[in-house]
Coordinates of C-alpha atoms and ligand atoms in Angstrom, one line a residue:
X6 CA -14.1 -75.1 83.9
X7 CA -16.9 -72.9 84.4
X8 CA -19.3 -75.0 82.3
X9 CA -17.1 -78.5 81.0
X10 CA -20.0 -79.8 78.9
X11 CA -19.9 -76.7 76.5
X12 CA -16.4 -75.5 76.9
X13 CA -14.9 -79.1 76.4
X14 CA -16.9 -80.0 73.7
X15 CA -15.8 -82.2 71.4
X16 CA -15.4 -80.6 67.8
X17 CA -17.8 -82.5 66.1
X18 CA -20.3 -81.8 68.1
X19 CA -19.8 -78.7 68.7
X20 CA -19.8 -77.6 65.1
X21 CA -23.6 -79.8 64.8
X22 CA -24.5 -77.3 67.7
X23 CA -22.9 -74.5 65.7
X24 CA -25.4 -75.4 62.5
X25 CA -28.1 -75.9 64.4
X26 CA -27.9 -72.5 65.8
X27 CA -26.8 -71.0 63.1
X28 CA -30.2 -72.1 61.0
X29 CA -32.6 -70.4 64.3
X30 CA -30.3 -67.7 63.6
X31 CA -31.2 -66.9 60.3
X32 CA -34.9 -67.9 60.6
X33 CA -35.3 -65.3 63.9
X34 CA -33.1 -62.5 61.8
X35 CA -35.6 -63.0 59.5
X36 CA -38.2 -61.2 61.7
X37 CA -36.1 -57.9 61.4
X38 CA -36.9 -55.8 58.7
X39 CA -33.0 -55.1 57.9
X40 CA -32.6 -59.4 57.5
X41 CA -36.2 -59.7 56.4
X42 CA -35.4 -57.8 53.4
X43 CA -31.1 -58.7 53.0
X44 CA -31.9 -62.5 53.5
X45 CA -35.4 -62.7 51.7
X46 CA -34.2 -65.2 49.3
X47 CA -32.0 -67.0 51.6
X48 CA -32.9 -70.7 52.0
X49 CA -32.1 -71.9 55.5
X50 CA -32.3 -75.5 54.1
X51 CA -28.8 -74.5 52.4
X52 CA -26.6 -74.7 55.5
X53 CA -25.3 -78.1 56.0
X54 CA -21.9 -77.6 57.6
X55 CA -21.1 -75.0 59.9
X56 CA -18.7 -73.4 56.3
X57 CA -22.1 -72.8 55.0
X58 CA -21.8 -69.7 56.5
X59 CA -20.2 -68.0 53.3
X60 CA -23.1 -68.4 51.7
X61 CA -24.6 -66.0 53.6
X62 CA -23.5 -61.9 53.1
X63 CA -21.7 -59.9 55.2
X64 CA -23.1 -57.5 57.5
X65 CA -21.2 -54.3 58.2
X66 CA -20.9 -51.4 60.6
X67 CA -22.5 -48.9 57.9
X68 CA -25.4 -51.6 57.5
X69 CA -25.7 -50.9 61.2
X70 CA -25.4 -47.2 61.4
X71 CA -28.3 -47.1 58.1
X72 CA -30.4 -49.4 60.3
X73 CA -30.2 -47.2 63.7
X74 CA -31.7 -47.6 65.5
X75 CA -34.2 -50.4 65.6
X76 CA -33.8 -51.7 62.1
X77 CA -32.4 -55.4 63.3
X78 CA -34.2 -56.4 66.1
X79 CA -36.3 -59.1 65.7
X80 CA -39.0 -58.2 68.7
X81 CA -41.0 -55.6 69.3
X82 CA -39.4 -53.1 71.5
X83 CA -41.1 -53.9 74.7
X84 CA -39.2 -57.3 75.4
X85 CA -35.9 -55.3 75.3
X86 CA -34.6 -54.3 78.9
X87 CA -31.0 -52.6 77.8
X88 CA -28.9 -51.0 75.5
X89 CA -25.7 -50.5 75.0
X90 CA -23.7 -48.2 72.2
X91 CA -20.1 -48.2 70.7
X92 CA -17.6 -46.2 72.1
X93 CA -17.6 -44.9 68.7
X94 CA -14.0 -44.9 67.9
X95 CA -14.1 -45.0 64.4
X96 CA -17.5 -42.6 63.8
X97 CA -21.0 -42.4 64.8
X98 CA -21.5 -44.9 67.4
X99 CA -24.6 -48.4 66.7
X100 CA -27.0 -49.0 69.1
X101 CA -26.8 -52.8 70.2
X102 CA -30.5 -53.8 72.2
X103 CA -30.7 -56.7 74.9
X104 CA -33.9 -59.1 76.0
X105 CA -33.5 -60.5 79.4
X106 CA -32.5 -63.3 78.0
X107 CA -29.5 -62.2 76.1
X108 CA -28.0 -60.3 79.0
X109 CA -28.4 -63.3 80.9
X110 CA -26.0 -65.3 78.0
X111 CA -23.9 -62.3 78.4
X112 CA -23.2 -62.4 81.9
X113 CA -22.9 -66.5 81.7
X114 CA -19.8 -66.0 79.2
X115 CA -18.8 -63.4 80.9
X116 CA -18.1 -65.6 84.0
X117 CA -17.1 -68.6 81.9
X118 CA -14.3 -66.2 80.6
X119 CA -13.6 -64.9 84.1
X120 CA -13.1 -68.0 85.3
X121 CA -10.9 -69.3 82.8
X122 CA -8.3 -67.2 84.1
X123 CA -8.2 -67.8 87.7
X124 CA -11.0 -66.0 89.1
X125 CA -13.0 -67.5 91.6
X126 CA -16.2 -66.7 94.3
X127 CA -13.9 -65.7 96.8
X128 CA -11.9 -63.1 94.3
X129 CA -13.3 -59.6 94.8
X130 CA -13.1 -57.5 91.6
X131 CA -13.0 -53.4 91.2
X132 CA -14.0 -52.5 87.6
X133 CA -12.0 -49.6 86.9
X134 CA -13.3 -49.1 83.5
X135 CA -16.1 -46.4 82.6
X136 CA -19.4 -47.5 83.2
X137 CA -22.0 -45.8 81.0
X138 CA -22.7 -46.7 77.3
X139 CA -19.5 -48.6 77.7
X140 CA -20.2 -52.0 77.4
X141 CA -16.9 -52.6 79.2
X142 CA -18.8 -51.5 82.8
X143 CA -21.8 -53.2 82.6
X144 CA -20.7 -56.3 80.6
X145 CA -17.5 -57.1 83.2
X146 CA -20.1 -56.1 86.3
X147 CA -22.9 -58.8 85.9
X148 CA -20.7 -61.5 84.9
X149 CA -19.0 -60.9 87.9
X150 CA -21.3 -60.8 90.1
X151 CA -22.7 -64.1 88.4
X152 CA -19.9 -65.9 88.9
X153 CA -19.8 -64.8 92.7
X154 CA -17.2 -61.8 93.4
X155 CA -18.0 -58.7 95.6
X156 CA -17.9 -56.8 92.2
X157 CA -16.8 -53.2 93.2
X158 CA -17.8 -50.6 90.6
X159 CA -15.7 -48.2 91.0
X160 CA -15.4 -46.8 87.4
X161 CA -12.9 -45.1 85.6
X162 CA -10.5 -42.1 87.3
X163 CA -9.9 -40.9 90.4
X164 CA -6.7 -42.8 91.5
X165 CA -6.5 -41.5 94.8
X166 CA -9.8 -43.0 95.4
X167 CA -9.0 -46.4 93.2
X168 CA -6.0 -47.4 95.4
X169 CA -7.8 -46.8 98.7
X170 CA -11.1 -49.3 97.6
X171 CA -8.1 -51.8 96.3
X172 CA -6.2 -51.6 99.5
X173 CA -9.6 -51.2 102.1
X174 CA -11.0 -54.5 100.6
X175 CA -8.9 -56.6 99.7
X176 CA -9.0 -56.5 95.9
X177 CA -8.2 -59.7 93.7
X178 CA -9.0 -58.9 90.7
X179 CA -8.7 -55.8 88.5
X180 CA -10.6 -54.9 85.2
X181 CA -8.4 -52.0 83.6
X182 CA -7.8 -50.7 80.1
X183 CA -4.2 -51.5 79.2
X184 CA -2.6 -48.1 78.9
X185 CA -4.3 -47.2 81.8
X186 CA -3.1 -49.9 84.1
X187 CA 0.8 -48.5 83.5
X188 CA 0.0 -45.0 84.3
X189 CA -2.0 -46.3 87.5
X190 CA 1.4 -48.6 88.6
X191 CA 2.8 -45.5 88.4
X192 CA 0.4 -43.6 90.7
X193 CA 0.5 -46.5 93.1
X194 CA 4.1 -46.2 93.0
X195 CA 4.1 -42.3 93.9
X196 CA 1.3 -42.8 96.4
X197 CA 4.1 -44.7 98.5
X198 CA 3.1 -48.1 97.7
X199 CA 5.1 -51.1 96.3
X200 CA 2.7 -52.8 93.6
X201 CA 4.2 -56.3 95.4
X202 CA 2.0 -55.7 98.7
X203 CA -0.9 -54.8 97.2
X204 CA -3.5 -57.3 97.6
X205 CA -4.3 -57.9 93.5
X206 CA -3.2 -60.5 91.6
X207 CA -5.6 -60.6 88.1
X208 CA -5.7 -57.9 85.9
X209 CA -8.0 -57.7 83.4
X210 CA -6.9 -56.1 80.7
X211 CA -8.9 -55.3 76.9
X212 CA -10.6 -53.1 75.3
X213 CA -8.2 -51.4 73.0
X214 CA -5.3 -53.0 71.0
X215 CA -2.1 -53.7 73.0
X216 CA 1.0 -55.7 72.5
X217 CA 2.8 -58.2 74.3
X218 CA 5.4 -55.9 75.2
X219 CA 2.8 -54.0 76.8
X220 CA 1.4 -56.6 78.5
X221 CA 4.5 -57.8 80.1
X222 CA 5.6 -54.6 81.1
X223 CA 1.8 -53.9 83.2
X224 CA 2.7 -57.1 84.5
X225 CA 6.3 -56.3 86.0
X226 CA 5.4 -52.8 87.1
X227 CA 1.5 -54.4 88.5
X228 CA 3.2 -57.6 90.2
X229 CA 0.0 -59.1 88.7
X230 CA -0.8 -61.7 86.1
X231 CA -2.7 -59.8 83.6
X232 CA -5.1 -61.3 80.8
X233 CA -6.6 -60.5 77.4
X234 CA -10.3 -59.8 77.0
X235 CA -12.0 -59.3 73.8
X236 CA -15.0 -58.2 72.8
X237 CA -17.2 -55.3 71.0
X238 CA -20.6 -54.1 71.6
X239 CA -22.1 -55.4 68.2
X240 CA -21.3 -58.9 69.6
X241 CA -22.8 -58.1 73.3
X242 CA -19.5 -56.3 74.6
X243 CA -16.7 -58.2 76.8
X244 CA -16.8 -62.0 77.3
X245 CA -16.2 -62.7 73.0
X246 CA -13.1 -64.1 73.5
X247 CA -10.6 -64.7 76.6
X248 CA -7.3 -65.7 77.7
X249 CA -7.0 -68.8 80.2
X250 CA -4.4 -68.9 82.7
X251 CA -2.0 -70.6 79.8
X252 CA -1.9 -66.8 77.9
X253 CA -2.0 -68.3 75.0
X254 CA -4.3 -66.7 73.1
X255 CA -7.4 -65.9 73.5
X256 CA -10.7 -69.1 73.5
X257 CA -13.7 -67.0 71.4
X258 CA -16.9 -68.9 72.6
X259 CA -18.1 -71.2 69.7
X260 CA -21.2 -72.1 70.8
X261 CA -22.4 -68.7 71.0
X262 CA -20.3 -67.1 68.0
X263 CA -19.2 -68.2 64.4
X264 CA -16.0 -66.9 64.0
X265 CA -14.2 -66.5 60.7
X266 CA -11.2 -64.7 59.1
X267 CA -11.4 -63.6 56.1
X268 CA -8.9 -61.3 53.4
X269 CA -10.6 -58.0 54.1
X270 CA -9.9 -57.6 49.9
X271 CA -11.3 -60.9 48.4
X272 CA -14.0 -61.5 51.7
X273 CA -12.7 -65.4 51.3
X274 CA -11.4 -67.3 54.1
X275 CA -7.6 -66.9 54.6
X276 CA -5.1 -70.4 55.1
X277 CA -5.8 -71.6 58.6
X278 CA -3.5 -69.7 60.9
X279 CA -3.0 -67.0 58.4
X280 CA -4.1 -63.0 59.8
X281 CA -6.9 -61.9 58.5
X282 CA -10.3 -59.9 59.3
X283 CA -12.5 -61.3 62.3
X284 CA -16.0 -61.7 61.2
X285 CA -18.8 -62.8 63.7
X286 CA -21.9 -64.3 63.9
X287 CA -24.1 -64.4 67.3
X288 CA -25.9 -67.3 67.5
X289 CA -26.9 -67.7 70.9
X290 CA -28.5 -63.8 70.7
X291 CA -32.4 -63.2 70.6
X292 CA -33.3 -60.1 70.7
X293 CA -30.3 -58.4 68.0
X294 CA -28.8 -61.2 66.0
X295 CA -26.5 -60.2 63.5
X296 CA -24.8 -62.5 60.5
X297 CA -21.1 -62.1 59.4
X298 CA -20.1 -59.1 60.9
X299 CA -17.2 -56.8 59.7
X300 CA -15.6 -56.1 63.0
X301 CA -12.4 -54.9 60.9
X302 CA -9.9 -56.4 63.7
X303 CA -7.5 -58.3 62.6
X304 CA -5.8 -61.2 64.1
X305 CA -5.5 -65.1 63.6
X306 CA -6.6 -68.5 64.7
X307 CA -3.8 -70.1 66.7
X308 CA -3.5 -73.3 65.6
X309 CA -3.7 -76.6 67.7
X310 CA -5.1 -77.3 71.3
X311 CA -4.3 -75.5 74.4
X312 CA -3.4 -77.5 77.6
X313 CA -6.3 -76.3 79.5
X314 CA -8.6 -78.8 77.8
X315 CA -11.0 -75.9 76.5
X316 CA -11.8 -77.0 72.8
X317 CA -13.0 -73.4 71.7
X318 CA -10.3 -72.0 69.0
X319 CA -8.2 -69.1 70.0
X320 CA -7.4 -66.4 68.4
X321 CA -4.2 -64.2 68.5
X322 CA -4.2 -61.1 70.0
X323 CA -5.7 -58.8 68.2
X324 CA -2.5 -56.5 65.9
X325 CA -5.4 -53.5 65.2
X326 CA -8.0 -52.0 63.6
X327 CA -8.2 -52.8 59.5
X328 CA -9.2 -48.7 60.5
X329 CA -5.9 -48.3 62.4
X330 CA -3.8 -48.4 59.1
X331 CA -1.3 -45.6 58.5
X332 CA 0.4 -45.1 55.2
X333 CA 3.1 -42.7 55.1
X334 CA 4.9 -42.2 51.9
X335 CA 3.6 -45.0 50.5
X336 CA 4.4 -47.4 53.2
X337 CA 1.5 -49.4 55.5
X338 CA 2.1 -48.8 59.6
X339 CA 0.1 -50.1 62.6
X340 CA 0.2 -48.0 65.5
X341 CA 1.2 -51.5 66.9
X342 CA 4.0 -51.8 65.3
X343 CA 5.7 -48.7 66.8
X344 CA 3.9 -49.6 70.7
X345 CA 5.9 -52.9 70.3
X346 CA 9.1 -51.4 69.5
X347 CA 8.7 -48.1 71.9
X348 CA 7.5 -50.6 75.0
X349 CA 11.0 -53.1 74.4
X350 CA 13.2 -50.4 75.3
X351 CA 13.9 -49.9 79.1
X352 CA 14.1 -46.4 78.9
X353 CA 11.0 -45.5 77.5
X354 CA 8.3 -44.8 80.3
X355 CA 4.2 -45.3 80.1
X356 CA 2.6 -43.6 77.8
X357 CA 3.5 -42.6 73.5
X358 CA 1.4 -41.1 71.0
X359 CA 2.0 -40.8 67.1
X360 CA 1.0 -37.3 65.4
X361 CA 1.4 -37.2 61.3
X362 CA 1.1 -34.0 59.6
X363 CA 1.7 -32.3 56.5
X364 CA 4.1 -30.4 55.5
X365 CA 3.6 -28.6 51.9
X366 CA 3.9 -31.5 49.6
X367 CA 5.5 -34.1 52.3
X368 CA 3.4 -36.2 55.1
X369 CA 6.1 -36.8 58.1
X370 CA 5.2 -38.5 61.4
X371 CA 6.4 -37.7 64.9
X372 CA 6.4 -40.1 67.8
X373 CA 6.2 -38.3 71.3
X374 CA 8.0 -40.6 73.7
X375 CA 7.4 -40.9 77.6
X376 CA 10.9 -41.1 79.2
X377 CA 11.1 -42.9 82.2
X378 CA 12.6 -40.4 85.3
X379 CA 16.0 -41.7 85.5
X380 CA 16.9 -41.4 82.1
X381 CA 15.6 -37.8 81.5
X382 CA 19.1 -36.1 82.4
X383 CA 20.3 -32.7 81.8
X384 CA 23.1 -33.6 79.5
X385 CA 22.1 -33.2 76.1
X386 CA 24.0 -35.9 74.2
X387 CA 22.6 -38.2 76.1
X388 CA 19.5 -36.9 75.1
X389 CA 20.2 -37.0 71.4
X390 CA 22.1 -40.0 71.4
X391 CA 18.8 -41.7 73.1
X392 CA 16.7 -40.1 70.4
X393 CA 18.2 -41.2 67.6
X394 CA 18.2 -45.1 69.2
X395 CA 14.8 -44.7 69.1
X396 CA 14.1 -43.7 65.9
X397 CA 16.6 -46.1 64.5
X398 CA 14.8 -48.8 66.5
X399 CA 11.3 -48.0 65.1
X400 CA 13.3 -47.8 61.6
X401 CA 14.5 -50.9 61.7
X402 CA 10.3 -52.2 61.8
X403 CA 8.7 -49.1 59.9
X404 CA 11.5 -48.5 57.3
X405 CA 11.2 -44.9 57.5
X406 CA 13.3 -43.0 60.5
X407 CA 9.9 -40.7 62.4
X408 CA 11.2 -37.6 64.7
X409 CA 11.3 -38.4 68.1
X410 CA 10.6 -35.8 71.0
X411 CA 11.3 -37.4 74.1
X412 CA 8.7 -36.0 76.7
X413 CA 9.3 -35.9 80.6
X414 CA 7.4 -38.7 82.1
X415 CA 3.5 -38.1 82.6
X416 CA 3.5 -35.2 80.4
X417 CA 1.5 -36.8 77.2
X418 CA -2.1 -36.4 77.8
X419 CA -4.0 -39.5 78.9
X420 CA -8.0 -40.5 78.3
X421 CA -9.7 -41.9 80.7
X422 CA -11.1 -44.5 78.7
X423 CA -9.1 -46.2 75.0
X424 CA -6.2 -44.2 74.4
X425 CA -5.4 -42.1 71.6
X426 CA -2.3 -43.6 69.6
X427 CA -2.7 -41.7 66.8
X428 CA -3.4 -38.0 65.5
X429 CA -3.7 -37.8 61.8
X430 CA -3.7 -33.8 60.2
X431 CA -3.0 -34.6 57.1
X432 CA -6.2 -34.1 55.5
X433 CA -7.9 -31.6 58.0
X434 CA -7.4 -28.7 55.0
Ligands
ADP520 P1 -15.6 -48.9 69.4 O1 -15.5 -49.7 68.1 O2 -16.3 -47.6 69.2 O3 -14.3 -48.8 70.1 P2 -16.4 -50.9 71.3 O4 -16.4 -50.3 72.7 O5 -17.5 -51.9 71.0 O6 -16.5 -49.7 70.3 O7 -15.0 -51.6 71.1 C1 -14.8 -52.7 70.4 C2 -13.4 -52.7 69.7 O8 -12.4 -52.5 70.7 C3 -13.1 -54.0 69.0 O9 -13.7 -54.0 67.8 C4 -11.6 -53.9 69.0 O10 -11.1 -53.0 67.9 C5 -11.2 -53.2 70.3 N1 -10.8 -54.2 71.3 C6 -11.6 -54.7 72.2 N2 -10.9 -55.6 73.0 C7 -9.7 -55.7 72.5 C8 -8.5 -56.4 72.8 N3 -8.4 -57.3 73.8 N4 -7.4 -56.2 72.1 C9 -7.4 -55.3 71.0 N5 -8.5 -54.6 70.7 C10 -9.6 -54.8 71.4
ZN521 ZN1 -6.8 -72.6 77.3

């Protein structure tokens, strides 16, 4: 491990560490004016346990956005060297400020998370996500580098360019965004290459929700061993939570973050192991600290130990946005849902998206399907029959049968940084 002492802590005294934290928290928040006024009446004598937490109120990504941008830091703004801002996927983007100090935490787990998957001094890493306000550049680069890897930052795009840095120097370890990372197997593929001689063999992979499926499939078409990273710019950006080499979920750093999940209806605490909404608490973070945040991602605390030894709880991969929601004639989706069913089936190629529109008094949903080369052939039952497979696949876990266009392969536009799942008319007049 990068750091035993902390990252095999026992619980015990791990969860004294949490409270202990957790108090300095509070008392430095204090020095905000958002906290100074929300936790005026807050006693910091009334946290015993580390479940005193709930006595403290939520914070939420609206509290943020009324705050920008400097309502929650607690110093004045000279002691602040960066910041960083959401990619804004869901609205206006938050400003998140760093001290020195906090981008040094951030780059330390950062490389605890880096190398809890394999990677090593001797690895050399290419960061192929955008760098930029993207925390995702940044965040992956000095942890990197901190833990010891020629840290190439190449940025997002340019394939061409990508494969030759990969090839040139001898490239380890890859940070990619999951959909991504299929489309550029592909280009590797069509570039004359076979993804088994290429020199990688980490990938990387977060920043956007993706399934197992998914994940297995980057791995077969990558020859490469790829890992889930989580994180969010309100709670410092990458390096929240990570996958060690078992895959089996993902260890959130509890000596730097109180995690809980909660019913995003009641705000209680669901049933250990239950799926909930993630909230966070920084509590090794100077400069911005923030108390029970909302993140609206929902996932679950995998019960037990893993075999690596790392005490830290893990939490499940994460099965979307609280945000992501669809309802269709009365009936809840997750874009997930229909990635896992779409990325089972062998014929279906990289890349999907989901468009719902309405049509005079009826909502109905479409899912465009990339159709891998070989099975896009000129005889039309084929087609059909194909077609209706895969809406009677995506039936069988949506209960309602979507239209399916089946697109050639490559022809469904791609983003160079999270993809776009979902494009939602309905309420546009
Ligand atoms: P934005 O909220 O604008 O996308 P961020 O760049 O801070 O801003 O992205 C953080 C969000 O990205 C998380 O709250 C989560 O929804 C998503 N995310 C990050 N990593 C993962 C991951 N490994 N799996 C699923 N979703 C992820
Ligand atoms: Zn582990």
């Amino acid at each position: 491990m990068y750091f035993d002492s902390v990252e095999a802590m026992d619980r015990a005294e791990l969860e004294q560490l949490q409270v202990e934290r957790l108090k300095k928290t509070i008392e430095n928040a204090k020095k905000s004016p958002f906290y100074s006024e929300r936790l005026a009446d807050f006693n910091v004598n009334d946290i015993r346990t580390a479940d005193d937490i709930t006595k403290l109120p939520f914070t939420t990504k609206n509290d943020l956005r009324s705050q920008y941008p400097h309502g929650l830091l607690t110093k004045p703004l000279e002691d602040f060297v960066r910041m960083h801002a959401s990619s804004g996927t869901t609205g206006t983007p938050t400003a998140i400020f760093y001290t020195q100090k906090d981008l040094d935490t951030w780059a330390e787990l950062m490389a605890r998370s880096m190398y809890a998957c394999g990677c090593r001094k001797s690895d050399t890493l290419q960061n192929m996500s955008g760098y930029g306000l993207f925390t995702g550049g940044l965040g992956i680069h000095y942890g990197s580098e901190r833990l010891g890897m020629i840290t190439i930052p190449s940025g997002a795009g340019n394939t061409k360019r990508q494969i030759k840095l990969i090839r040139d120097h001898n490239v380890s370890v890859l940070h990619i965004i999951p959909s991504f990372a299929l489309y550029f197997a592909q280009q590797v593929q069509e570039a004359g290459f076979k993804t088994e001689d290429m020199p990688w063999r980490i990938a990387l992979i977060g920043a956007e929700p993706h399934t197992e499926e998914a994940r297995a499939k980057i791995e077969e078409m990558m020859n490469i061993k790829a890992y889930n990273s989580y994180g969010l710019s309100e709670m410092n950006g990458p390096g929240v939570a990570f996958e060690c080499i078992h895959q089996t979920g993902m260890h959130l750093w509890e000596d730097a973050y109180i995690a809980e999940i909660i019913d995003p209806k009641t705000g209680e605490h669901v049933a250990e192991g239950e799926i909930g909404e993630l909230v966070m608490t920084t509590i090794r973070r100077e400069g911005m600290p923030i108390i029970r945040y909302r993140t609206r991602d929902l996932t679950r605390f995998i019960p037990g130990q893993c075999e690596c030894g790392r005490t830290h709880r893990r939490i499940d991969r994460i099965t979307g946005r609280a945000d992501d929601m669809m309802i269709l004639k009365g009936v809840n989706i997750y874009p997930m849902q229909i990635e896992q069913c779409l990325m089972s089936m062998p014929e279906v190629g990289q890349n999907y998206l989901i468009e719902l529109v309405r049509e005079g008094v009826s909502d109905h949903m479409t899912v465009k399907v990339e159709i891998k080369e070989e099975f896009f052939v000129e005889d039309m039952r084929v087609l059909q029959g194909l077609q209706k497979k895969i809406a009677k696949t995506l039936c069988s876990e949506i209960l309602l049968t979507p239209r399916v266009e089946l697109c050639q392969h490559d022809s469904i536009p791609k983003t160079e940084g999270k993809a776009v799942r979902v494009i939602d008319t309905r309420d546009e007049d």
